[in-house]
Coordinates of C-alpha atoms in Angstrom, one line a residue:
M1 CA -53.9 -66.1 -53.4
N2 CA -54.8 -63.5 -50.8
G3 CA -51.2 -63.7 -49.5
T4 CA -49.5 -63.6 -52.9
P5 CA -48.9 -59.7 -53.1
A6 CA -47.4 -59.6 -49.6
R7 CA -45.3 -62.7 -50.4
L8 CA -44.0 -61.1 -53.6
L9 CA -43.0 -58.0 -51.8
R10 CA -41.2 -60.1 -49.2
L11 CA -39.4 -62.0 -52.0
L12 CA -38.5 -58.8 -53.7
S13 CA -37.0 -57.4 -50.5
L14 CA -34.8 -60.5 -50.1
L15 CA -33.7 -60.4 -53.7
Q16 CA -32.6 -56.8 -53.4
T17 CA -29.8 -57.9 -51.1
P18 CA -26.9 -58.4 -53.5
R19 CA -26.2 -62.1 -53.2
D20 CA -27.3 -65.4 -54.8
W21 CA -30.4 -66.9 -53.1
P22 CA -30.8 -70.7 -53.3
G23 CA -34.5 -71.6 -54.1
S24 CA -34.6 -73.8 -50.9
E25 CA -33.5 -70.9 -48.7
L26 CA -36.1 -68.6 -50.3
A27 CA -38.8 -71.2 -49.8
E28 CA -37.8 -71.6 -46.1
R29 CA -37.8 -67.8 -45.5
L30 CA -41.2 -67.4 -47.2
G31 CA -42.8 -70.5 -45.7
V32 CA -43.7 -72.0 -49.1
T33 CA -42.6 -74.7 -51.5
D34 CA -39.8 -74.6 -54.0
R35 CA -42.5 -74.7 -56.8
T36 CA -44.2 -71.6 -55.4
V37 CA -40.9 -69.8 -55.3
R38 CA -40.4 -70.6 -59.0
R39 CA -43.8 -69.3 -59.8
D40 CA -43.2 -66.1 -57.8
I41 CA -39.9 -65.5 -59.6
D42 CA -41.8 -65.7 -62.9
R43 CA -44.3 -63.2 -61.6
L44 CA -41.5 -60.8 -60.8
R45 CA -40.0 -61.2 -64.2
D46 CA -43.3 -60.4 -65.8
L47 CA -43.4 -57.2 -63.7
G48 CA -40.1 -56.2 -65.2
Y49 CA -37.7 -57.3 -62.5
P50 CA -34.6 -58.9 -64.1
V51 CA -34.1 -62.0 -61.9
T52 CA -31.4 -64.4 -63.1
A53 CA -31.0 -68.1 -62.1
T54 CA -27.8 -70.1 -62.0
L55 CA -27.4 -73.9 -61.4
G56 CA -25.1 -75.7 -59.1
A57 CA -24.3 -75.9 -55.4
T58 CA -23.3 -72.2 -55.2
G59 CA -26.1 -71.1 -57.6
G60 CA -29.5 -69.5 -57.0
Y61 CA -31.6 -66.5 -57.8
R62 CA -30.2 -62.9 -58.1
L63 CA -31.7 -59.6 -59.0
V64 CA -29.5 -57.9 -61.5
A65 CA -29.3 -54.6 -63.4
G66 CA -31.7 -54.4 -66.3
A67 CA -32.4 -51.9 -69.1
A68 CA -34.5 -49.7 -66.8
M69 CA -34.7 -49.3 -63.1
P70 CA -37.7 -51.1 -61.6
P71 CA -39.5 -49.9 -58.4
L72 CA -37.4 -50.5 -55.3
L73 CA -38.5 -51.9 -51.9
V74 CA -36.6 -50.6 -48.9
E75 CA -36.7 -51.1 -45.2
D76 CA -37.5 -48.3 -42.8
D77 CA -33.9 -47.6 -41.9
E78 CA -32.9 -47.6 -45.5
A79 CA -35.7 -45.2 -46.4
V80 CA -34.4 -42.8 -43.7
A81 CA -30.9 -43.1 -44.9
I82 CA -31.9 -42.3 -48.5
A83 CA -33.9 -39.3 -47.4
V84 CA -31.1 -37.9 -45.2
G85 CA -28.6 -38.4 -48.0
L86 CA -30.9 -36.7 -50.6
R87 CA -31.3 -33.7 -48.2
A88 CA -27.5 -33.4 -47.9
A89 CA -27.1 -33.7 -51.7
A90 CA -29.7 -31.0 -52.4
G91 CA -27.5 -28.5 -50.5
T92 CA -24.1 -29.4 -52.1
G93 CA -22.4 -27.5 -54.8
V94 CA -22.0 -30.6 -57.0
A95 CA -23.3 -29.5 -60.4
G96 CA -26.0 -31.6 -62.0
I97 CA -27.4 -33.4 -58.9
E98 CA -29.1 -30.7 -56.8
E99 CA -32.3 -30.5 -58.8
A100 CA -32.6 -34.3 -59.2
S101 CA -31.9 -34.7 -55.4
V102 CA -34.8 -32.4 -54.6
R103 CA -37.2 -34.2 -57.0
A104 CA -36.2 -37.6 -55.6
L105 CA -36.5 -36.2 -52.0
A106 CA -40.0 -35.0 -52.7
K107 CA -41.0 -38.4 -53.9
V108 CA -39.5 -40.2 -51.0
E109 CA -40.8 -37.9 -48.2
Q110 CA -44.3 -38.0 -49.8
V111 CA -44.6 -41.8 -49.0
L112 CA -42.7 -41.9 -45.7
P113 CA -44.8 -42.6 -42.6
A114 CA -45.0 -39.8 -40.1
K115 CA -42.6 -41.5 -37.7
L116 CA -40.0 -41.9 -40.4
R117 CA -40.4 -38.2 -41.5
R118 CA -39.7 -37.1 -38.0
R119 CA -36.5 -39.3 -37.8
V120 CA -35.3 -37.8 -41.1
R121 CA -35.8 -34.2 -39.8
V122 CA -34.1 -35.0 -36.5
L123 CA -31.1 -36.5 -38.3
A124 CA -31.0 -33.7 -40.8
T125 CA -30.9 -31.1 -38.0
A126 CA -28.1 -32.8 -36.3
L127 CA -25.9 -33.3 -39.4
T128 CA -24.3 -30.4 -41.2
S129 CA -22.8 -30.5 -44.7
P130 CA -20.3 -28.2 -46.3
T131 CA -21.9 -25.7 -48.7
G132 CA -20.6 -23.5 -51.4
G133 CA -21.5 -20.4 -49.3
G134 CA -24.4 -18.1 -49.3
P135 CA -27.8 -18.5 -47.6
A136 CA -29.0 -22.1 -47.6
A137 CA -32.6 -23.0 -48.5
D138 CA -34.6 -25.2 -46.1
P139 CA -34.9 -28.7 -47.5
D140 CA -38.6 -28.8 -46.3
V141 CA -39.3 -25.7 -48.3
L142 CA -37.5 -27.2 -51.4
T143 CA -39.4 -30.5 -51.2
T144 CA -42.8 -28.7 -50.8
L145 CA -42.0 -26.4 -53.8
A146 CA -40.8 -29.3 -55.9
A147 CA -44.1 -31.2 -55.2
T148 CA -46.2 -28.2 -56.3
V149 CA -44.1 -27.8 -59.5
T150 CA -44.6 -31.5 -60.3
N151 CA -48.3 -31.5 -59.4
R152 CA -49.0 -28.2 -61.2
E153 CA -50.5 -26.9 -58.0
R154 CA -50.8 -23.3 -56.9
V155 CA -48.8 -22.4 -53.8
R156 CA -48.9 -19.6 -51.2
F157 CA -45.9 -18.5 -49.2
A158 CA -44.3 -15.7 -47.3
Y159 CA -41.5 -14.0 -49.2
R160 CA -38.8 -11.6 -47.7
D161 CA -37.2 -9.0 -49.8
E162 CA -33.6 -7.9 -49.5
A163 CA -34.5 -5.5 -46.6
G164 CA -36.3 -8.3 -44.8
A165 CA -39.8 -7.0 -45.4
E166 CA -42.3 -9.9 -45.7
T167 CA -45.1 -10.2 -48.2
R168 CA -47.6 -12.9 -49.1
R169 CA -47.4 -14.5 -52.5
N170 CA -49.8 -16.7 -54.5
A171 CA -48.1 -18.3 -57.4
E172 CA -48.3 -20.9 -60.1
P173 CA -44.9 -22.6 -59.9
V174 CA -43.3 -24.0 -63.0
G175 CA -39.7 -24.7 -62.1
L176 CA -37.2 -25.0 -59.3
V177 CA -33.7 -24.1 -60.5
P178 CA -30.3 -24.3 -58.8
A179 CA -27.9 -21.5 -59.9
R180 CA -25.0 -19.6 -58.4
R181 CA -25.0 -21.7 -55.2
R182 CA -28.7 -20.8 -54.6
W183 CA -32.1 -22.2 -55.4
Y184 CA -34.8 -20.2 -57.3
L185 CA -38.5 -20.8 -57.8
V186 CA -39.9 -19.6 -61.2
G187 CA -43.6 -18.9 -61.0
Y188 CA -46.5 -16.7 -62.3
D189 CA -47.5 -14.3 -59.4
L190 CA -51.3 -14.2 -59.5
D191 CA -51.6 -11.1 -57.3
R192 CA -49.0 -9.1 -59.4
A193 CA -50.1 -10.6 -62.7
G194 CA -46.6 -11.4 -63.9
W195 CA -43.7 -13.8 -63.9
R196 CA -41.3 -13.8 -61.0
V197 CA -38.1 -15.5 -59.8
Y198 CA -38.0 -16.1 -56.1
R199 CA -35.0 -16.9 -54.1
A200 CA -35.8 -20.1 -52.2
D201 CA -33.9 -19.1 -49.1
R202 CA -36.3 -16.1 -48.7
I203 CA -39.4 -18.3 -49.0
D204 CA -41.2 -19.3 -45.7
R205 CA -44.1 -21.4 -44.9
P206 CA -45.1 -22.6 -48.4
Q207 CA -48.6 -24.0 -48.5
P208 CA -49.9 -26.1 -51.4
T209 CA -53.5 -25.0 -52.2
A210 CA -54.7 -28.1 -54.0
A211 CA -55.8 -25.8 -56.9
R212 CA -54.5 -27.2 -60.2
F213 CA -53.4 -25.0 -63.1
T214 CA -52.4 -25.2 -66.7
P215 CA -49.0 -23.6 -67.1
R216 CA -48.9 -20.3 -69.0
P217 CA -46.4 -19.7 -71.8
L218 CA -43.1 -18.9 -70.2
P219 CA -41.1 -16.1 -71.9
A220 CA -38.0 -18.4 -72.2
A221 CA -37.1 -21.8 -73.4
D222 CA -37.5 -23.2 -69.8
A223 CA -37.3 -22.2 -66.2
A224 CA -33.5 -22.4 -66.1
A225 CA -33.1 -20.2 -69.1
Y226 CA -35.6 -17.7 -67.5
V227 CA -33.5 -17.6 -64.3
A228 CA -30.3 -17.1 -66.3
G229 CA -31.7 -14.2 -68.2
R230 CA -33.1 -12.3 -65.1
R231 CA -31.1 -9.7 -63.2
T232 CA -33.9 -8.5 -60.9
D233 CA -35.6 -9.8 -57.7
W234 CA -33.1 -12.6 -57.2
G235 CA -29.5 -11.9 -58.1
S236 CA -26.6 -10.4 -56.2
P237 CA -25.4 -7.1 -57.5
T238 CA -22.5 -7.3 -59.9
F239 CA -19.3 -5.7 -58.8
R240 CA -15.7 -5.6 -59.8
L241 CA -13.3 -7.9 -58.0
R242 CA -9.7 -6.8 -58.0
L243 CA -7.2 -9.0 -56.0
T244 CA -3.5 -9.5 -55.6
I245 CA -2.8 -13.0 -54.2
H246 CA 0.6 -14.1 -53.0
A247 CA 0.5 -17.6 -54.5
P248 CA 1.2 -19.2 -57.9
A249 CA -1.6 -18.7 -60.4
D250 CA -2.0 -22.4 -61.0
L251 CA -2.7 -23.0 -57.3
V252 CA -5.4 -20.3 -57.2
A253 CA -7.2 -21.2 -60.4
G254 CA -10.4 -23.2 -59.8
R255 CA -10.6 -22.4 -56.1
L256 CA -12.7 -19.3 -56.3
G257 CA -15.9 -20.7 -57.7
E258 CA -17.2 -21.8 -61.0
N259 CA -16.3 -18.5 -62.9
P260 CA -13.3 -17.0 -61.1
G261 CA -12.3 -15.0 -64.2
E262 CA -8.7 -15.0 -65.5
V263 CA -6.0 -15.5 -63.0
V264 CA -3.0 -13.6 -64.3
A265 CA 0.5 -14.5 -63.1
I266 CA 2.6 -11.5 -62.0
D267 CA 5.6 -13.7 -61.1
A268 CA 6.2 -17.3 -60.0
D269 CA 4.7 -16.6 -56.5
T270 CA 2.1 -13.9 -57.2
C271 CA -1.0 -13.5 -59.3
R272 CA -3.9 -11.1 -59.7
I273 CA -7.6 -11.3 -60.6
D274 CA -9.6 -8.4 -62.2
T275 CA -13.0 -9.5 -63.2
P276 CA -16.8 -8.8 -62.7
R277 CA -18.5 -11.0 -60.1
D278 CA -22.0 -11.5 -58.8
D279 CA -21.2 -13.7 -55.8
A280 CA -22.1 -12.7 -52.2
P281 CA -19.2 -10.9 -50.6
E282 CA -19.5 -13.2 -47.6
W283 CA -19.0 -16.3 -49.7
L284 CA -16.0 -14.7 -51.5
A285 CA -14.4 -13.7 -48.1
H286 CA -14.5 -17.3 -46.8
R287 CA -13.2 -18.7 -50.1
L288 CA -10.3 -16.3 -50.0
L289 CA -9.4 -17.1 -46.4
G290 CA -9.5 -20.8 -47.4
L291 CA -6.7 -20.3 -49.9
G292 CA -4.1 -20.4 -47.2
A293 CA -2.1 -17.5 -48.8
D294 CA -1.7 -13.8 -48.2
F295 CA -3.8 -11.5 -50.4
Q296 CA -4.8 -7.9 -50.8
V297 CA -8.3 -6.8 -51.9
H298 CA -8.4 -3.6 -53.9
E299 CA -12.1 -3.7 -54.5
P300 CA -15.1 -4.0 -54.0
P301 CA -15.6 -2.1 -50.7
E302 CA -18.3 -4.6 -49.6
L303 CA -15.8 -7.4 -49.6
I304 CA -13.2 -5.3 -47.8
A305 CA -15.8 -4.4 -45.1
H306 CA -16.7 -8.0 -44.6
L307 CA -13.1 -9.1 -44.3
R308 CA -12.5 -6.4 -41.7
A309 CA -15.5 -7.6 -39.7
I310 CA -14.1 -11.1 -39.8
A311 CA -10.7 -9.9 -38.6
E312 CA -12.3 -7.9 -35.7
R313 CA -14.3 -10.9 -34.7
A314 CA -11.3 -13.2 -34.8
G315 CA -9.3 -10.7 -32.8
R316 CA -12.0 -10.6 -30.1
A317 CA -12.0 -14.4 -30.0
I318 CA -8.3 -14.5 -29.0
G319 CA -8.4 -11.4 -26.8
A320 CA -6.6 -9.2 -29.2
N321 CA -9.5 -6.7 -29.5
P322 CA -11.8 -5.6 -26.7
P323 CA -15.5 -6.4 -27.3
H324 CA -17.6 -3.5 -28.5
R325 CA -19.9 -2.0 -25.9
A326 CA -23.4 -1.0 -26.9
D327 CA -23.2 2.2 -24.6
A328 CA -19.7 3.2 -25.8

Protein backbone atom coordinates (compact mmCIF):
# COMPACT_ATOMS: atom_id res chain seq x y z
CA MET A 1 0.00 0.00 0.00
CA ASN A 2 3.01 2.32 0.38
CA GLY A 3 3.02 2.82 -3.40
CA THR A 4 -0.72 3.45 -3.75
CA PRO A 5 -0.67 7.32 -3.52
CA ALA A 6 2.14 7.58 -6.08
CA ARG A 7 0.37 5.09 -8.36
CA LEU A 8 -2.89 7.05 -8.12
CA LEU A 9 -1.10 10.25 -9.09
CA ARG A 10 0.47 8.50 -12.07
CA LEU A 11 -2.91 7.06 -13.07
CA LEU A 12 -4.53 10.46 -12.77
CA SER A 13 -1.80 12.00 -14.93
CA LEU A 14 -2.47 9.43 -17.66
CA LEU A 15 -6.26 9.90 -17.52
CA GLN A 16 -5.93 13.68 -17.90
CA THR A 17 -4.74 13.08 -21.46
CA PRO A 18 -8.00 13.33 -23.48
CA ARG A 19 -8.40 9.79 -24.85
CA ASP A 20 -9.87 6.41 -23.92
CA TRP A 21 -7.42 4.24 -21.99
CA PRO A 22 -7.92 0.44 -22.16
CA GLY A 23 -7.53 -1.17 -18.75
CA SER A 24 -4.79 -3.46 -20.05
CA GLU A 25 -2.73 -0.50 -21.29
CA LEU A 26 -3.10 1.30 -17.96
CA ALA A 27 -2.06 -1.87 -16.14
CA GLU A 28 1.03 -2.18 -18.35
CA ARG A 29 1.96 1.50 -17.85
CA LEU A 30 1.58 1.23 -14.06
CA GLY A 31 3.10 -2.23 -13.69
CA VAL A 32 0.04 -3.68 -11.93
CA THR A 33 -2.84 -6.06 -12.67
CA ASP A 34 -6.12 -5.20 -14.37
CA ARG A 35 -7.87 -5.77 -11.02
CA THR A 36 -5.61 -3.19 -9.32
CA VAL A 37 -6.44 -0.68 -12.08
CA ARG A 38 -10.17 -1.21 -11.43
CA ARG A 39 -9.67 -0.63 -7.69
CA ASP A 40 -7.63 2.51 -8.36
CA ILE A 41 -10.31 3.84 -10.71
CA ASP A 42 -12.85 3.37 -7.92
CA ARG A 43 -10.56 5.28 -5.53
CA LEU A 44 -10.36 8.20 -7.95
CA ARG A 45 -14.14 8.24 -8.28
CA ASP A 46 -14.44 8.33 -4.49
CA LEU A 47 -12.15 11.38 -4.52
CA GLY A 48 -14.50 13.17 -6.92
CA TYR A 49 -12.82 12.50 -10.27
CA PRO A 50 -15.51 11.63 -12.86
CA VAL A 51 -14.00 8.61 -14.63
CA THR A 52 -16.26 6.84 -17.11
CA ALA A 53 -15.81 3.36 -18.58
CA THR A 54 -16.96 2.03 -21.96
CA LEU A 55 -16.92 -1.57 -23.17
CA GLY A 56 -15.72 -3.00 -26.44
CA ALA A 57 -12.54 -3.15 -28.47
CA THR A 58 -12.32 0.63 -28.71
CA GLY A 59 -13.51 1.30 -25.15
CA GLY A 60 -11.67 2.07 -21.97
CA TYR A 61 -11.46 4.63 -19.18
CA ARG A 62 -11.73 8.38 -19.69
CA LEU A 63 -11.71 11.37 -17.33
CA VAL A 64 -14.69 13.58 -18.25
CA ALA A 65 -16.11 16.90 -17.16
CA GLY A 66 -18.06 16.76 -13.92
CA ALA A 67 -20.20 19.09 -11.82
CA ALA A 68 -17.10 20.69 -10.27
CA MET A 69 -13.48 20.95 -11.33
CA PRO A 70 -11.33 18.45 -9.40
CA PRO A 71 -7.63 19.09 -8.59
CA LEU A 72 -5.43 18.83 -11.67
CA LEU A 73 -2.07 17.13 -12.01
CA VAL A 74 0.26 18.67 -14.60
CA GLU A 75 3.75 17.98 -15.88
CA ASP A 76 6.60 20.47 -15.40
CA ASP A 77 6.38 21.93 -18.91
CA GLU A 78 2.60 22.21 -18.60
CA ALA A 79 2.94 24.10 -15.30
CA VAL A 80 5.38 26.53 -16.91
CA ALA A 81 3.02 27.07 -19.86
CA ILE A 82 0.10 27.75 -17.50
CA ALA A 83 2.08 30.25 -15.44
CA VAL A 84 3.38 32.12 -18.51
CA GLY A 85 -0.13 32.24 -19.97
CA LEU A 86 -1.58 33.57 -16.72
CA ARG A 87 1.09 36.27 -16.58
CA ALA A 88 0.14 37.35 -20.09
CA ALA A 89 -3.58 37.27 -19.27
CA ALA A 90 -3.04 39.41 -16.16
CA GLY A 91 -1.74 42.22 -18.34
CA THR A 92 -4.39 42.18 -21.05
CA GLY A 93 -7.33 44.50 -21.40
CA VAL A 94 -9.84 41.65 -21.55
CA ALA A 95 -12.52 42.56 -19.02
CA GLY A 96 -13.30 40.02 -16.35
CA ILE A 97 -10.18 37.83 -16.46
CA GLU A 98 -7.40 40.06 -15.11
CA GLU A 99 -8.22 39.57 -11.43
CA ALA A 100 -8.89 35.85 -11.79
CA SER A 101 -5.60 35.47 -13.70
CA VAL A 102 -3.64 37.09 -10.90
CA ARG A 103 -5.32 34.93 -8.24
CA ALA A 104 -4.63 31.76 -10.24
CA LEU A 105 -1.06 32.86 -10.94
CA ALA A 106 -0.43 33.38 -7.24
CA LYS A 107 -1.61 29.82 -6.53
CA VAL A 108 0.44 28.28 -9.34
CA GLU A 109 3.69 30.11 -8.55
CA GLN A 110 3.35 29.34 -4.85
CA VAL A 111 3.78 25.62 -5.53
CA LEU A 112 6.23 25.77 -8.44
CA PRO A 113 9.73 24.46 -7.68
CA ALA A 114 12.45 27.12 -7.82
CA LYS A 115 13.82 25.86 -11.15
CA LEU A 116 10.38 26.16 -12.77
CA ARG A 117 9.81 29.65 -11.33
CA ARG A 118 13.07 30.72 -12.97
CA ARG A 119 11.92 29.27 -16.31
CA VAL A 120 8.62 31.14 -16.04
CA ARG A 121 10.37 34.46 -15.37
CA VAL A 122 12.86 33.97 -18.21
CA LEU A 123 10.05 33.21 -20.65
CA ALA A 124 7.91 36.10 -19.38
CA THR A 125 10.84 38.48 -19.88
CA ALA A 126 11.36 37.32 -23.44
CA LEU A 127 7.69 37.47 -24.43
CA THR A 128 5.76 40.71 -24.79
CA SER A 129 1.99 41.06 -24.97
CA PRO A 130 -0.05 43.95 -26.37
CA THR A 131 -1.51 46.09 -23.61
CA GLY A 132 -4.25 48.64 -23.41
CA GLY A 133 -1.70 51.37 -22.76
CA GLY A 134 -0.46 53.07 -19.63
CA PRO A 135 2.17 51.81 -17.18
CA ALA A 136 2.24 48.06 -16.71
CA ALA A 137 2.41 46.43 -13.28
CA ASP A 138 5.09 43.80 -12.66
CA PRO A 139 3.47 40.31 -12.54
CA ASP A 140 5.78 39.40 -9.63
CA VAL A 141 4.45 42.39 -7.69
CA LEU A 142 0.86 41.46 -8.54
CA THR A 143 1.22 37.83 -7.45
CA THR A 144 2.90 38.84 -4.18
CA LEU A 145 0.14 41.35 -3.44
CA ALA A 146 -2.57 38.84 -4.38
CA ALA A 147 -1.09 36.31 -1.96
CA THR A 148 -1.07 38.84 0.90
CA VAL A 149 -4.71 39.73 0.20
CA THR A 150 -5.72 36.06 0.19
CA ASN A 151 -3.70 35.26 3.32
CA ARG A 152 -4.79 38.44 5.15
CA GLU A 153 -1.13 39.21 5.71
CA ARG A 154 0.37 42.65 6.28
CA VAL A 155 2.75 43.80 3.55
CA ARG A 156 5.54 46.38 3.34
CA PHE A 157 6.54 48.01 0.07
CA ALA A 158 8.14 51.06 -1.52
CA TYR A 159 5.67 53.42 -3.16
CA ARG A 160 6.42 56.19 -5.68
CA ASP A 161 4.19 59.23 -5.96
CA GLU A 162 3.44 61.08 -9.21
CA ALA A 163 6.68 63.08 -8.92
CA GLY A 164 8.74 59.90 -8.41
CA ALA A 165 9.43 60.43 -4.68
CA GLU A 166 9.59 57.11 -2.82
CA THR A 167 8.13 56.33 0.60
CA ARG A 168 7.86 53.13 2.62
CA ARG A 169 4.37 51.78 3.30
CA ASN A 170 3.09 49.24 5.81
CA ALA A 171 -0.43 48.16 4.91
CA GLU A 172 -3.19 45.66 5.53
CA PRO A 173 -4.23 44.71 1.97
CA VAL A 174 -7.89 43.83 1.36
CA GLY A 175 -8.27 43.88 -2.42
CA LEU A 176 -6.44 43.98 -5.75
CA VAL A 177 -8.62 45.64 -8.39
CA PRO A 178 -8.16 46.08 -12.19
CA ALA A 179 -9.68 49.35 -13.44
CA ARG A 180 -9.01 51.83 -16.23
CA ARG A 181 -6.23 49.64 -17.70
CA ARG A 182 -4.33 49.71 -14.40
CA TRP A 183 -4.12 47.66 -11.19
CA TYR A 184 -4.86 49.11 -7.76
CA LEU A 185 -4.22 47.78 -4.27
CA VAL A 186 -6.74 48.74 -1.59
CA GLY A 187 -5.32 48.63 1.92
CA TYR A 188 -5.33 50.22 5.35
CA ASP A 189 -2.10 52.21 5.75
CA LEU A 190 -0.91 51.54 9.30
CA ASP A 191 1.56 54.43 9.44
CA ARG A 192 -0.99 56.95 8.14
CA ALA A 193 -3.95 55.41 9.98
CA GLY A 194 -6.29 55.46 7.00
CA TRP A 195 -7.51 53.68 3.89
CA ARG A 196 -5.46 54.14 0.72
CA VAL A 197 -5.62 53.12 -2.94
CA TYR A 198 -2.18 52.40 -4.39
CA ARG A 199 -1.37 52.12 -8.07
CA ALA A 200 0.33 48.75 -8.51
CA ASP A 201 2.73 50.06 -11.17
CA ARG A 202 4.15 52.42 -8.51
CA ILE A 203 4.71 49.64 -5.96
CA ASP A 204 8.23 48.19 -5.64
CA ARG A 205 9.70 45.38 -3.57
CA PRO A 206 6.57 44.17 -1.74
CA GLN A 207 7.50 42.07 1.29
CA PRO A 208 4.92 39.92 3.12
CA THR A 209 5.48 40.24 6.87
CA ALA A 210 3.83 36.97 8.05
CA ALA A 211 1.73 39.11 10.42
CA ARG A 212 -1.96 38.19 10.07
CA PHE A 213 -4.75 40.72 10.53
CA THR A 214 -8.51 40.88 10.80
CA PRO A 215 -9.85 43.16 8.04
CA ARG A 216 -11.26 46.47 9.23
CA PRO A 217 -14.66 47.65 7.95
CA LEU A 218 -14.12 49.12 4.49
CA PRO A 219 -16.09 52.35 3.80
CA ALA A 220 -17.59 50.80 0.63
CA ALA A 221 -19.37 47.64 -0.47
CA ASP A 222 -16.07 46.07 -1.55
CA ALA A 223 -12.59 46.96 -2.82
CA ALA A 224 -13.78 47.53 -6.40
CA ALA A 225 -16.48 49.96 -5.24
CA TYR A 226 -13.93 51.79 -3.10
CA VAL A 227 -11.56 52.20 -6.07
CA ALA A 228 -14.42 53.41 -8.28
CA GLY A 229 -15.36 56.08 -5.74
CA ARG A 230 -11.87 57.45 -5.20
CA ARG A 231 -10.40 60.38 -7.17
CA THR A 232 -7.19 60.83 -5.16
CA ASP A 233 -3.83 59.07 -4.95
CA TRP A 234 -4.49 56.85 -7.93
CA GLY A 235 -6.45 58.33 -10.80
CA SER A 236 -5.36 60.32 -13.82
CA PRO A 237 -6.60 63.91 -13.93
CA THR A 238 -9.89 64.36 -15.75
CA PHE A 239 -9.69 66.57 -18.85
CA ARG A 240 -11.82 67.56 -21.79
CA LEU A 241 -11.13 65.67 -25.01
CA ARG A 242 -12.14 67.50 -28.19
CA LEU A 243 -11.30 65.88 -31.53
CA THR A 244 -12.18 66.07 -35.17
CA ILE A 245 -11.53 62.78 -36.97
CA HIS A 246 -11.63 62.36 -40.74
CA ALA A 247 -13.31 58.96 -40.74
CA PRO A 248 -16.92 57.74 -40.58
CA ALA A 249 -18.36 57.75 -37.05
CA ASP A 250 -19.22 54.02 -37.14
CA LEU A 251 -15.57 53.17 -37.84
CA VAL A 252 -14.32 55.24 -34.90
CA ALA A 253 -16.83 54.13 -32.26
CA GLY A 254 -15.41 51.45 -29.98
CA ARG A 255 -11.77 52.05 -30.91
CA LEU A 256 -10.90 54.63 -28.25
CA GLY A 257 -11.34 52.60 -25.11
CA GLU A 258 -14.20 51.44 -22.94
CA ASN A 259 -15.89 54.86 -22.57
CA PRO A 260 -15.08 56.92 -25.67
CA GLY A 261 -18.02 59.26 -25.21
CA GLU A 262 -20.45 60.07 -27.98
CA VAL A 263 -18.99 59.98 -31.48
CA VAL A 264 -21.01 62.53 -33.48
CA ALA A 265 -21.07 62.35 -37.27
CA ILE A 266 -20.40 65.69 -39.00
CA ASP A 267 -20.82 64.18 -42.45
CA ALA A 268 -20.34 60.79 -44.08
CA ASP A 269 -16.53 60.98 -43.76
CA THR A 270 -15.97 63.10 -40.63
CA CYS A 271 -16.91 62.91 -36.98
CA ARG A 272 -16.14 64.67 -33.71
CA ILE A 273 -15.74 63.74 -30.04
CA ASP A 274 -16.29 66.14 -27.16
CA THR A 275 -16.23 64.39 -23.80
CA PRO A 276 -14.50 64.27 -20.40
CA ARG A 277 -11.79 61.61 -20.12
CA ASP A 278 -9.45 60.34 -17.41
CA ASP A 279 -7.09 58.31 -19.62
CA ALA A 280 -3.35 58.85 -19.76
CA PRO A 281 -2.57 61.21 -22.69
CA GLU A 282 0.14 58.78 -23.81
CA TRP A 283 -2.42 55.98 -24.15
CA LEU A 284 -4.85 58.18 -26.06
CA ALA A 285 -2.12 59.34 -28.43
CA HIS A 286 -1.25 55.79 -29.45
CA ARG A 287 -4.92 54.85 -29.84
CA LEU A 288 -5.52 57.86 -32.09
CA LEU A 289 -2.48 57.09 -34.22
CA GLY A 290 -3.74 53.52 -34.53
CA LEU A 291 -6.99 54.68 -36.16
CA GLY A 292 -5.27 55.04 -39.52
CA ALA A 293 -7.09 58.31 -40.24
CA ASP A 294 -6.27 62.02 -40.11
CA PHE A 295 -7.48 63.90 -37.04
CA GLN A 296 -7.13 67.22 -35.26
CA VAL A 297 -6.86 67.54 -31.47
CA HIS A 298 -8.42 70.74 -30.13
CA GLU A 299 -7.78 69.91 -26.48
CA PRO A 300 -6.33 68.95 -24.02
CA PRO A 301 -2.90 70.57 -24.34
CA GLU A 302 -1.24 67.54 -22.67
CA LEU A 303 -2.36 65.31 -25.53
CA ILE A 304 -1.25 67.85 -28.13
CA ALA A 305 2.20 68.06 -26.48
CA HIS A 306 2.58 64.30 -26.44
CA LEU A 307 1.61 63.96 -30.11
CA ARG A 308 4.09 66.71 -30.97
CA ALA A 309 6.84 64.81 -29.13
CA ILE A 310 5.95 61.62 -31.05
CA ALA A 311 6.06 63.53 -34.35
CA GLU A 312 9.49 64.96 -33.54
CA ARG A 313 10.80 61.55 -32.55
CA ALA A 314 9.45 60.02 -35.76
CA GLY A 315 11.02 62.82 -37.77
CA ARG A 316 14.42 62.19 -36.22
CA ALA A 317 14.05 58.47 -36.94
CA ILE A 318 13.77 59.10 -40.69
CA GLY A 319 16.24 62.00 -40.76
CA ALA A 320 13.64 64.71 -41.25
CA ASN A 321 14.53 66.51 -37.98
CA PRO A 322 18.06 66.95 -36.64
CA PRO A 323 18.56 65.49 -33.16
CA HIS A 324 18.45 67.87 -30.20
CA ARG A 325 21.84 68.75 -28.71
CA ALA A 326 22.19 69.05 -24.98
CA ASP A 327 24.53 72.06 -25.36
CA ALA A 328 22.41 73.87 -27.96
